[in-house]
Coordinates of N, CA, C and O in Angstrom, one line a residue:
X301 N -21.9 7.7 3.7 CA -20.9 8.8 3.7 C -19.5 8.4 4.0 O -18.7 8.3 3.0
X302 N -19.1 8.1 4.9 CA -18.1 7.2 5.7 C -18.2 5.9 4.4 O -17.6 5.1 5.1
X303 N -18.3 5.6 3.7 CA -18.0 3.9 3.1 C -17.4 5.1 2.0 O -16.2 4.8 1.7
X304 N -17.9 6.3 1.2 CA -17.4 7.0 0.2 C -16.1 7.5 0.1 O -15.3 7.4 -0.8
X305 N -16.1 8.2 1.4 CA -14.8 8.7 2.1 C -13.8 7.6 1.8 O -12.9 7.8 1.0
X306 N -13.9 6.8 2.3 CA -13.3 5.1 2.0 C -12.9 4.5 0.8 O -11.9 3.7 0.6
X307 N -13.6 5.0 -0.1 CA -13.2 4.6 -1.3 C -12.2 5.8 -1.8 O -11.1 5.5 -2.4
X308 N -12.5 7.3 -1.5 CA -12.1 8.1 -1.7 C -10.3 8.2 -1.4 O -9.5 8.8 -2.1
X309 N -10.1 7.6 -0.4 CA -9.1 7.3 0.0 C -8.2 6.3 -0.4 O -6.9 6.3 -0.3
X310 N -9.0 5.4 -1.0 CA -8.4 3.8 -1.7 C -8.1 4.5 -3.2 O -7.2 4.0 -3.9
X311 N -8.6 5.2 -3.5 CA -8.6 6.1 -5.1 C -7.4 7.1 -5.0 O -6.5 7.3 -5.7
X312 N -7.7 7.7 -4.0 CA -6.2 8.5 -3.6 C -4.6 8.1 -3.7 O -3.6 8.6 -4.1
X313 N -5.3 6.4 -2.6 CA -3.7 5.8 -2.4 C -3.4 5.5 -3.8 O -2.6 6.3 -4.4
X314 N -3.9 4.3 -4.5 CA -4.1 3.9 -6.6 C -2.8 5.5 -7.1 O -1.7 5.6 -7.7
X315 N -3.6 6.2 -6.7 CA -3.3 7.9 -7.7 C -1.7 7.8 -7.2 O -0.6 7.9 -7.9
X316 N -1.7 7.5 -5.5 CA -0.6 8.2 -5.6 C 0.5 7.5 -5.8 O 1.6 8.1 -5.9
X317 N 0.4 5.8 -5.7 CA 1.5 5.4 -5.7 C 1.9 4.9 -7.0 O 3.0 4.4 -7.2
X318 N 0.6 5.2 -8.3 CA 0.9 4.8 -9.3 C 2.2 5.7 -9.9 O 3.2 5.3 -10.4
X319 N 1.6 7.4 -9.5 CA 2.7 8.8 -10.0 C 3.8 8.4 -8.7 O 4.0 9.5 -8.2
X320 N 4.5 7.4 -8.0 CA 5.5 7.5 -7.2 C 5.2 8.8 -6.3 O 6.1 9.4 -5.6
X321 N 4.2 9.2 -6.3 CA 4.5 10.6 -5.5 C 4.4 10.2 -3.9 O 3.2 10.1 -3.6
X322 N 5.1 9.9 -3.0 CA 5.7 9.2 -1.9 C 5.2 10.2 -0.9 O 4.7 9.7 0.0
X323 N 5.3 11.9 -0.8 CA 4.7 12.5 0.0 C 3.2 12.4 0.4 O 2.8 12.1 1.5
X324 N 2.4 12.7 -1.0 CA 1.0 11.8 -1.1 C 0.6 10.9 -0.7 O -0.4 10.8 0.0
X325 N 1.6 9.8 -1.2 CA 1.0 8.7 -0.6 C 1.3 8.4 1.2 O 0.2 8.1 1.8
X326 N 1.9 8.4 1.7 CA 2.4 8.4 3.3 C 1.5 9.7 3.6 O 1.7 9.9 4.8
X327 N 0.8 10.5 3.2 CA -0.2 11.7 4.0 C -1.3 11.0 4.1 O -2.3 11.6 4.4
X328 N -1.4 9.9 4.0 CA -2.9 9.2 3.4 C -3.0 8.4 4.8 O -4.1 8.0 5.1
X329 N -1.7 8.0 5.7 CA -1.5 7.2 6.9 C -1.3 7.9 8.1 O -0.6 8.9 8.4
X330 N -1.9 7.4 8.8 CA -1.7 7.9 10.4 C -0.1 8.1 10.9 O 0.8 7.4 10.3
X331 N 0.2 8.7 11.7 CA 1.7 8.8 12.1 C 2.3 7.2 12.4 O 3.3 6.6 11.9
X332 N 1.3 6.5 13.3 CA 2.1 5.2 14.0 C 1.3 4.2 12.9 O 1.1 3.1 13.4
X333 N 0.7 4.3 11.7 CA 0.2 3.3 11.1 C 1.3 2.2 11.1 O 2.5 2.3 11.2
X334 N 0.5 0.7 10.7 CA 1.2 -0.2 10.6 C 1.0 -1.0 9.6 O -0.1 -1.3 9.4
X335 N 2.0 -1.4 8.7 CA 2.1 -2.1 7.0 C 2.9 -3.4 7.1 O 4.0 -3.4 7.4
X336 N 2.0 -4.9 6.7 CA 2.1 -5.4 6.9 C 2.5 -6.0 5.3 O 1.5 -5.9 4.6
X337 N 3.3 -6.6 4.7 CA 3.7 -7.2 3.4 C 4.8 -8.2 3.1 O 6.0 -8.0 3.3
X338 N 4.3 -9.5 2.7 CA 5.3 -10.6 2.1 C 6.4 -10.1 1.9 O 7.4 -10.5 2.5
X339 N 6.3 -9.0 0.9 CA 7.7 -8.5 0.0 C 8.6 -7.7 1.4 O 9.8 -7.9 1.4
X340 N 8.1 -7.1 2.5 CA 9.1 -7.0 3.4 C 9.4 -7.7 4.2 O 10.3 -7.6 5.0
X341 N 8.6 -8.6 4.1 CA 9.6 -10.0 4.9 C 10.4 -10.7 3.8 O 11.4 -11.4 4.2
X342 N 10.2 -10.7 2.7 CA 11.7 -11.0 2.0 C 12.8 -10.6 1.7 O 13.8 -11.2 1.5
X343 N 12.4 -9.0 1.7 CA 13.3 -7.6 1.4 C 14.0 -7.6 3.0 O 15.2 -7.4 3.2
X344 N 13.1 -7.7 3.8 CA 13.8 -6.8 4.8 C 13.9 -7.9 6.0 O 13.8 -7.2 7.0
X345 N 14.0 -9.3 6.3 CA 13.7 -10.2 6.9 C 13.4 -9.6 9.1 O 12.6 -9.8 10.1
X346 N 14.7 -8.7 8.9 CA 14.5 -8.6 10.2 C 12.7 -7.5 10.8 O 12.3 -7.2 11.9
X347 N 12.1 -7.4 9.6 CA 11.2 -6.6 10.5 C 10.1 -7.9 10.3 O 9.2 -7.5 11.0
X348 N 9.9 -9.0 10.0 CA 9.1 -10.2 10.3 C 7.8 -9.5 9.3 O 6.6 -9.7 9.6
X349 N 8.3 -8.7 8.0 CA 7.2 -8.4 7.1 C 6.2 -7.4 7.5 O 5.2 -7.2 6.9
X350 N 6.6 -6.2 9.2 CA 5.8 -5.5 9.6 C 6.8 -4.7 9.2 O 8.0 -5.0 8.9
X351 N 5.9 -3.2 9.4 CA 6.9 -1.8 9.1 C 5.6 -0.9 10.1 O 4.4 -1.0 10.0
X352 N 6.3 0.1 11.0 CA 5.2 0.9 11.7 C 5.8 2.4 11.8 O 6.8 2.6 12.3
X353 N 5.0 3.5 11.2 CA 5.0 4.7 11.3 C 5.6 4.9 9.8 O 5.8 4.2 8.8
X354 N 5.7 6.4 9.9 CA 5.2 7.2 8.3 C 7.0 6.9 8.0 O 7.3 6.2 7.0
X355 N 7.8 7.3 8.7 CA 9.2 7.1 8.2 C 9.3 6.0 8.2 O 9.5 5.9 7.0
X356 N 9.4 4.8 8.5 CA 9.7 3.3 7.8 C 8.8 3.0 7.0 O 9.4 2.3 6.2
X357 N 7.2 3.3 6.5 CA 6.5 3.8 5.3 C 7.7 4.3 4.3 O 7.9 3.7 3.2
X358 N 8.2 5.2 4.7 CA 8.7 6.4 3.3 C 10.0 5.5 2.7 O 10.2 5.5 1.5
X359 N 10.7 4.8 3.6 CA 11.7 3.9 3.5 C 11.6 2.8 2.7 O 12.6 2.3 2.3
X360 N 10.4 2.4 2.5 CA 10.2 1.2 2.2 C 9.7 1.4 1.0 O 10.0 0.6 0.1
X361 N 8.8 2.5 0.8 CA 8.4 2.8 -0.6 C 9.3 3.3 -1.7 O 9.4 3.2 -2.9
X362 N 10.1 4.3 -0.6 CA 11.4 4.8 -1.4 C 12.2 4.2 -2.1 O 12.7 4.8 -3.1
X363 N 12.6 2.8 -1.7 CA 13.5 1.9 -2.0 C 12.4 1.0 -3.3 O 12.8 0.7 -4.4
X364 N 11.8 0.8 -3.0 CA 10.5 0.2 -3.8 C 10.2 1.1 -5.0 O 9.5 0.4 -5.8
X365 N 10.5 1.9 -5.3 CA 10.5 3.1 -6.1 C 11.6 3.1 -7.0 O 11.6 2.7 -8.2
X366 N 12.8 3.6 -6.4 CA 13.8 3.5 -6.8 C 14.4 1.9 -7.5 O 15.2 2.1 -8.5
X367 N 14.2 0.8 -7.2 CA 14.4 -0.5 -7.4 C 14.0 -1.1 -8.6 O 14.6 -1.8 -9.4
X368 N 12.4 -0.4 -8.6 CA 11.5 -1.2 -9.8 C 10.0 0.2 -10.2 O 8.9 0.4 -9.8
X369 N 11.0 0.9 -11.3 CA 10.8 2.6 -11.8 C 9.7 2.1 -12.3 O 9.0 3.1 -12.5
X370 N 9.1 1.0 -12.7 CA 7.8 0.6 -13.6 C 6.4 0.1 -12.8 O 5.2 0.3 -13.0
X371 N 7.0 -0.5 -11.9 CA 5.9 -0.6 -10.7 C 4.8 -0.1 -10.3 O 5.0 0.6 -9.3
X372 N 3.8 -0.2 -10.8 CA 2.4 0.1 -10.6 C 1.3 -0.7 -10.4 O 1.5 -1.9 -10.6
X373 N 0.3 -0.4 -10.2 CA -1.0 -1.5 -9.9 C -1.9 -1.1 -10.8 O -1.9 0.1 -11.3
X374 N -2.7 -2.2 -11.0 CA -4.2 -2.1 -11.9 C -5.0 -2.3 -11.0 O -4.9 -3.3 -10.2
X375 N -6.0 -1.5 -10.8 CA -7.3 -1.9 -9.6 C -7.9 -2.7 -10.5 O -7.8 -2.5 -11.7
X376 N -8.6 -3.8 -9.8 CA -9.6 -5.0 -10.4 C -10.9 -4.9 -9.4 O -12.0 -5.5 -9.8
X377 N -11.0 -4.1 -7.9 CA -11.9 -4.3 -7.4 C -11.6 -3.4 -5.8 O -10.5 -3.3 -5.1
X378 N -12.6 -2.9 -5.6 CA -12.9 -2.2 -4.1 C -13.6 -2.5 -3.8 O -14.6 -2.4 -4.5
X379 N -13.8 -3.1 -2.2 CA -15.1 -3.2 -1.8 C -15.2 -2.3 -0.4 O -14.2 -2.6 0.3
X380 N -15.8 -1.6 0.2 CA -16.1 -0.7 1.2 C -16.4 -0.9 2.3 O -17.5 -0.8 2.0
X381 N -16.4 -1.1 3.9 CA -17.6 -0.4 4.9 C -17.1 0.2 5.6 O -15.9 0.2 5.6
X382 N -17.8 0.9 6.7 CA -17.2 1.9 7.2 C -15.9 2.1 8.0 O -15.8 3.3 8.4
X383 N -14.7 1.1 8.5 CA -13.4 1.4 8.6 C -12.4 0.5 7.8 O -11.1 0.5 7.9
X384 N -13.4 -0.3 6.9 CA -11.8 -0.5 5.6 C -12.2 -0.8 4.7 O -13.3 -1.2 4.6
X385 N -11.3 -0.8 3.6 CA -11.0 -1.2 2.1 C -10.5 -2.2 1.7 O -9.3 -2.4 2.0
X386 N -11.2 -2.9 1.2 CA -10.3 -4.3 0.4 C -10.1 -3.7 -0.4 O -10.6 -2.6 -0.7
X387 N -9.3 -4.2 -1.0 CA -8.6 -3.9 -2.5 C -8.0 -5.2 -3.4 O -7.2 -5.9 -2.9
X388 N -8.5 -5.5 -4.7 CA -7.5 -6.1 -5.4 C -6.8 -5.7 -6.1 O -7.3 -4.6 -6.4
X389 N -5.6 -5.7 -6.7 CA -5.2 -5.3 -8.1 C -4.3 -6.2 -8.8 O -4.0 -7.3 -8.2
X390 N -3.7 -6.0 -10.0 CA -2.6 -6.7 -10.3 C -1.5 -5.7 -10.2 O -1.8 -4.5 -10.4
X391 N -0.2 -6.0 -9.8 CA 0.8 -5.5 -9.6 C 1.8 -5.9 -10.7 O 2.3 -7.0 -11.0
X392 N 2.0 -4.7 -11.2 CA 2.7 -4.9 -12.4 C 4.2 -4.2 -12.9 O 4.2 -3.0 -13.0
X393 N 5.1 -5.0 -13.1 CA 6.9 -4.5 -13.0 C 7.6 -5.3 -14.1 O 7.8 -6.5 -14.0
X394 N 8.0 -4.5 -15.0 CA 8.7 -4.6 -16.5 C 9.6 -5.9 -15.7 O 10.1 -5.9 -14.6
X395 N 9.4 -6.9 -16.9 CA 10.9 -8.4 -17.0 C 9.9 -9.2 -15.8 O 10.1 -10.4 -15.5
X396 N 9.0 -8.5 -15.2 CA 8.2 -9.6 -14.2 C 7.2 -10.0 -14.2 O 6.3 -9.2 -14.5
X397 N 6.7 -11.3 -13.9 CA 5.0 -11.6 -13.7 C 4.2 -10.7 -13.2 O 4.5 -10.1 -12.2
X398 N 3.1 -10.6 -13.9 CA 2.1 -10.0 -13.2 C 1.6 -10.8 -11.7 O 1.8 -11.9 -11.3
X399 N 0.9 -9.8 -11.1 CA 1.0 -11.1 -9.6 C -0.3 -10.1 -9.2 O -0.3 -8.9 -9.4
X400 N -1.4 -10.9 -8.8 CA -2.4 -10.6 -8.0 C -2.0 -10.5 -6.7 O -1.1 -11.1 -6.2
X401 N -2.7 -9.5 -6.3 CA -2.6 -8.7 -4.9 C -4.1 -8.5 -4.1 O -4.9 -7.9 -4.8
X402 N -4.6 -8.7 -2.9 CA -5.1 -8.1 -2.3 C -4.6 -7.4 -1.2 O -3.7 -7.8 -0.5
X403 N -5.1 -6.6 -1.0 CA -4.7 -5.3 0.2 C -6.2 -5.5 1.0 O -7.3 -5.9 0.6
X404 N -6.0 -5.1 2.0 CA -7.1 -4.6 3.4 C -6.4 -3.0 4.0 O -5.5 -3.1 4.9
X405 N -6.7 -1.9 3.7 CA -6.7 -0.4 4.2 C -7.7 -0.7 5.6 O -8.9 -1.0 5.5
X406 N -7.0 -0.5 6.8 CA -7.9 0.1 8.3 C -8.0 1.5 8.4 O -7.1 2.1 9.2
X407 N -8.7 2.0 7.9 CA -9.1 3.5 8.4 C -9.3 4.0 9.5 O -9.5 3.0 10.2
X408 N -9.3 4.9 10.1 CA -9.8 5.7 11.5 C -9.5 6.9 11.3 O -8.4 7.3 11.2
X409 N -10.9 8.0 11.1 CA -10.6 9.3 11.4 C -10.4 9.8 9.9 O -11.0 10.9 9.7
X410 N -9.7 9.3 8.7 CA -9.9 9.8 7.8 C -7.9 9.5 7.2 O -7.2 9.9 6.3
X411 N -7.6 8.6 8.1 CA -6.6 8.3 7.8 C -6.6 6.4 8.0 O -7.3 5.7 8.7
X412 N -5.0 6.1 6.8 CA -4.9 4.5 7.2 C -4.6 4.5 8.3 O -3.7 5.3 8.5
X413 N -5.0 3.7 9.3 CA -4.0 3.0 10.6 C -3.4 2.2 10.2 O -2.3 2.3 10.6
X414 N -3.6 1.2 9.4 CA -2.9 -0.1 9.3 C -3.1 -0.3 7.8 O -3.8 0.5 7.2
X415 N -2.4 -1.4 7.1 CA -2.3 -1.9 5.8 C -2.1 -3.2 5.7 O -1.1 -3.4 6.4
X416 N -2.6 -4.8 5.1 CA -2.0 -5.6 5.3 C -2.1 -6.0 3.5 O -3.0 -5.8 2.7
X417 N -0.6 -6.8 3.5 CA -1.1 -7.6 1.8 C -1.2 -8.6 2.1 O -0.9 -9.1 3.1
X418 N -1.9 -9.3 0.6 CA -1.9 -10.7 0.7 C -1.6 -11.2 -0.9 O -2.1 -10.6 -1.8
X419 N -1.0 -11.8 -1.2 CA -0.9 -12.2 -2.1 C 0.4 -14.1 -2.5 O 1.3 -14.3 -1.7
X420 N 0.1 -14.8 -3.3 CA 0.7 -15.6 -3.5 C 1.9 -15.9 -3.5 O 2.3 -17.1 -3.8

């Protein structure tokens, strides 16, 4: 029940950040969740690639949005148990390489706490 929920939520995040819908997606995280990504340690050097809570979330996706209007993922794979989500996908942005991605979603309660990427 709990591993479905899990997916249900990884299917959610996919939905919402593919339609940019930035409300949606940041409802899907805990208030103090924490996001952990390459791209903001190159984008943003002073946060050391960490971002914590729903407003530095909205900031980061906002700008991420605004930046690169084509940016979407392809799921290639989910795998489940009861407090997180792997994820792969390809991430995909017009004039750019495709680039493999995995993500790890920390759940608790029915929200992300945490996010981390990985990718090359």
């Amino acid at each position: 029940m709990v591993i479905q929920k899990n997916l249900s939520i990884a299917h959610a995040w996919f939905e919402a950040f593919n339609s940019h819908n930035l409300e949606k997606l940041i409802s899907l995280y805990d208030d103090e969740a924490k996001h952990y990504s390459p791209k903001l340690k190159i984008r943003l050097p002073e946060t050391n690639g960490l971002v914590t809570g729903k407003e530095a979330l909205r900031e980061w996706w906002r700008d991420a949005f605004e930046r690169l209007p084509s940016l979407h993922y392809k799921v290639t794979s989910l795998t489940a148990n009861s407090d997180r989500v792997f994820m792969e996908y390809i991430r995909i942005v017009d004039q750019e390489d495709n680039m493999l991605v995995a993500e790890v979603l920390e759940i608790k309660e029915g929200f992300i706490v945490a996010s981390r990427v990985y990718h090359g």
